[in-house]
CSV table of C-alpha atoms in Angstrom, one decimal:
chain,number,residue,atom,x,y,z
A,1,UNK,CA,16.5,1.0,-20.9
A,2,UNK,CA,14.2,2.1,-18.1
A,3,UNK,CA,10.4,1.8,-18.1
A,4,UNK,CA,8.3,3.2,-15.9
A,5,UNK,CA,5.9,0.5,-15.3
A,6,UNK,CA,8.6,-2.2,-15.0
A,7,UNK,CA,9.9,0.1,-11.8
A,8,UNK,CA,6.0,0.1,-10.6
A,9,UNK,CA,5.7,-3.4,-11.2
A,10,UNK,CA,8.8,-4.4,-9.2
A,11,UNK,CA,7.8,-1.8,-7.0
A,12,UNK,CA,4.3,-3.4,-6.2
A,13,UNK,CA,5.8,-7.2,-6.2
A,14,UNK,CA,8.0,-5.6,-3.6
A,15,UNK,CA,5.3,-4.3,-1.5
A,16,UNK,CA,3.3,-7.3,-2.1
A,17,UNK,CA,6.1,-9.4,-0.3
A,18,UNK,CA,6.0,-7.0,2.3
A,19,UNK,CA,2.6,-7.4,3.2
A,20,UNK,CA,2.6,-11.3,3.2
A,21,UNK,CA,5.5,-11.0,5.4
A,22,UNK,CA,4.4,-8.4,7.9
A,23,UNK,CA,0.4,-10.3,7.6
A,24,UNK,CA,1.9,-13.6,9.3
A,25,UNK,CA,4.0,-11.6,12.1
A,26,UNK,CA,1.4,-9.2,12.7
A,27,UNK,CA,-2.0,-9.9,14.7
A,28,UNK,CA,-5.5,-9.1,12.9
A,29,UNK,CA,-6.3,-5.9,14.4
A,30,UNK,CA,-3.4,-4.5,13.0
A,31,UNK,CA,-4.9,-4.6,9.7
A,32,UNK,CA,-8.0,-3.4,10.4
A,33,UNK,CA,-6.2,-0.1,12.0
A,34,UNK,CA,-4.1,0.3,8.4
A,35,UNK,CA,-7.1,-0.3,6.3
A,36,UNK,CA,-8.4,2.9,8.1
A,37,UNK,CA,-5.6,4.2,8.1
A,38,UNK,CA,-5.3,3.8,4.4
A,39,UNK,CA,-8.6,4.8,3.8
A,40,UNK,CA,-8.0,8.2,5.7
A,41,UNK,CA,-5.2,9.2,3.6
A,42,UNK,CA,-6.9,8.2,0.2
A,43,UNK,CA,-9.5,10.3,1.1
A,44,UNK,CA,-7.4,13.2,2.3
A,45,UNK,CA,-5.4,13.1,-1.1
A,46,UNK,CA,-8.3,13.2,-3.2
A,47,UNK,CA,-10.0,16.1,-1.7
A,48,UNK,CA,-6.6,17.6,-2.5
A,49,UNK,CA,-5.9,17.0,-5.8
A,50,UNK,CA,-9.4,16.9,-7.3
């Protein structure tokens, strides 16, 4: 059996262990550029699908 939110939970525990691992190579400033970034895009896709 398949359930969708099992596959977005393992899929967000994935992405969680991404960030942790990427957050202790990267340096600071790196973040703050993806948080825009990410803000940018969240922005962009709700002006297109509301």
């Amino acid at each position: 059996m398949r359930n969708g939110k099992r596959f977005n939970l393992g899929g967000l525990f994935i992405l969680a262990g991404v960030v942790i691992i990427l957050s202790l190579v990267l340096p600071s400033q790196f973040w703050w550029f993806m948080l825009a970034a990410a803000l940018i895009c969240f922005g962009i896709w709700l002006n297109r699908c509301r």
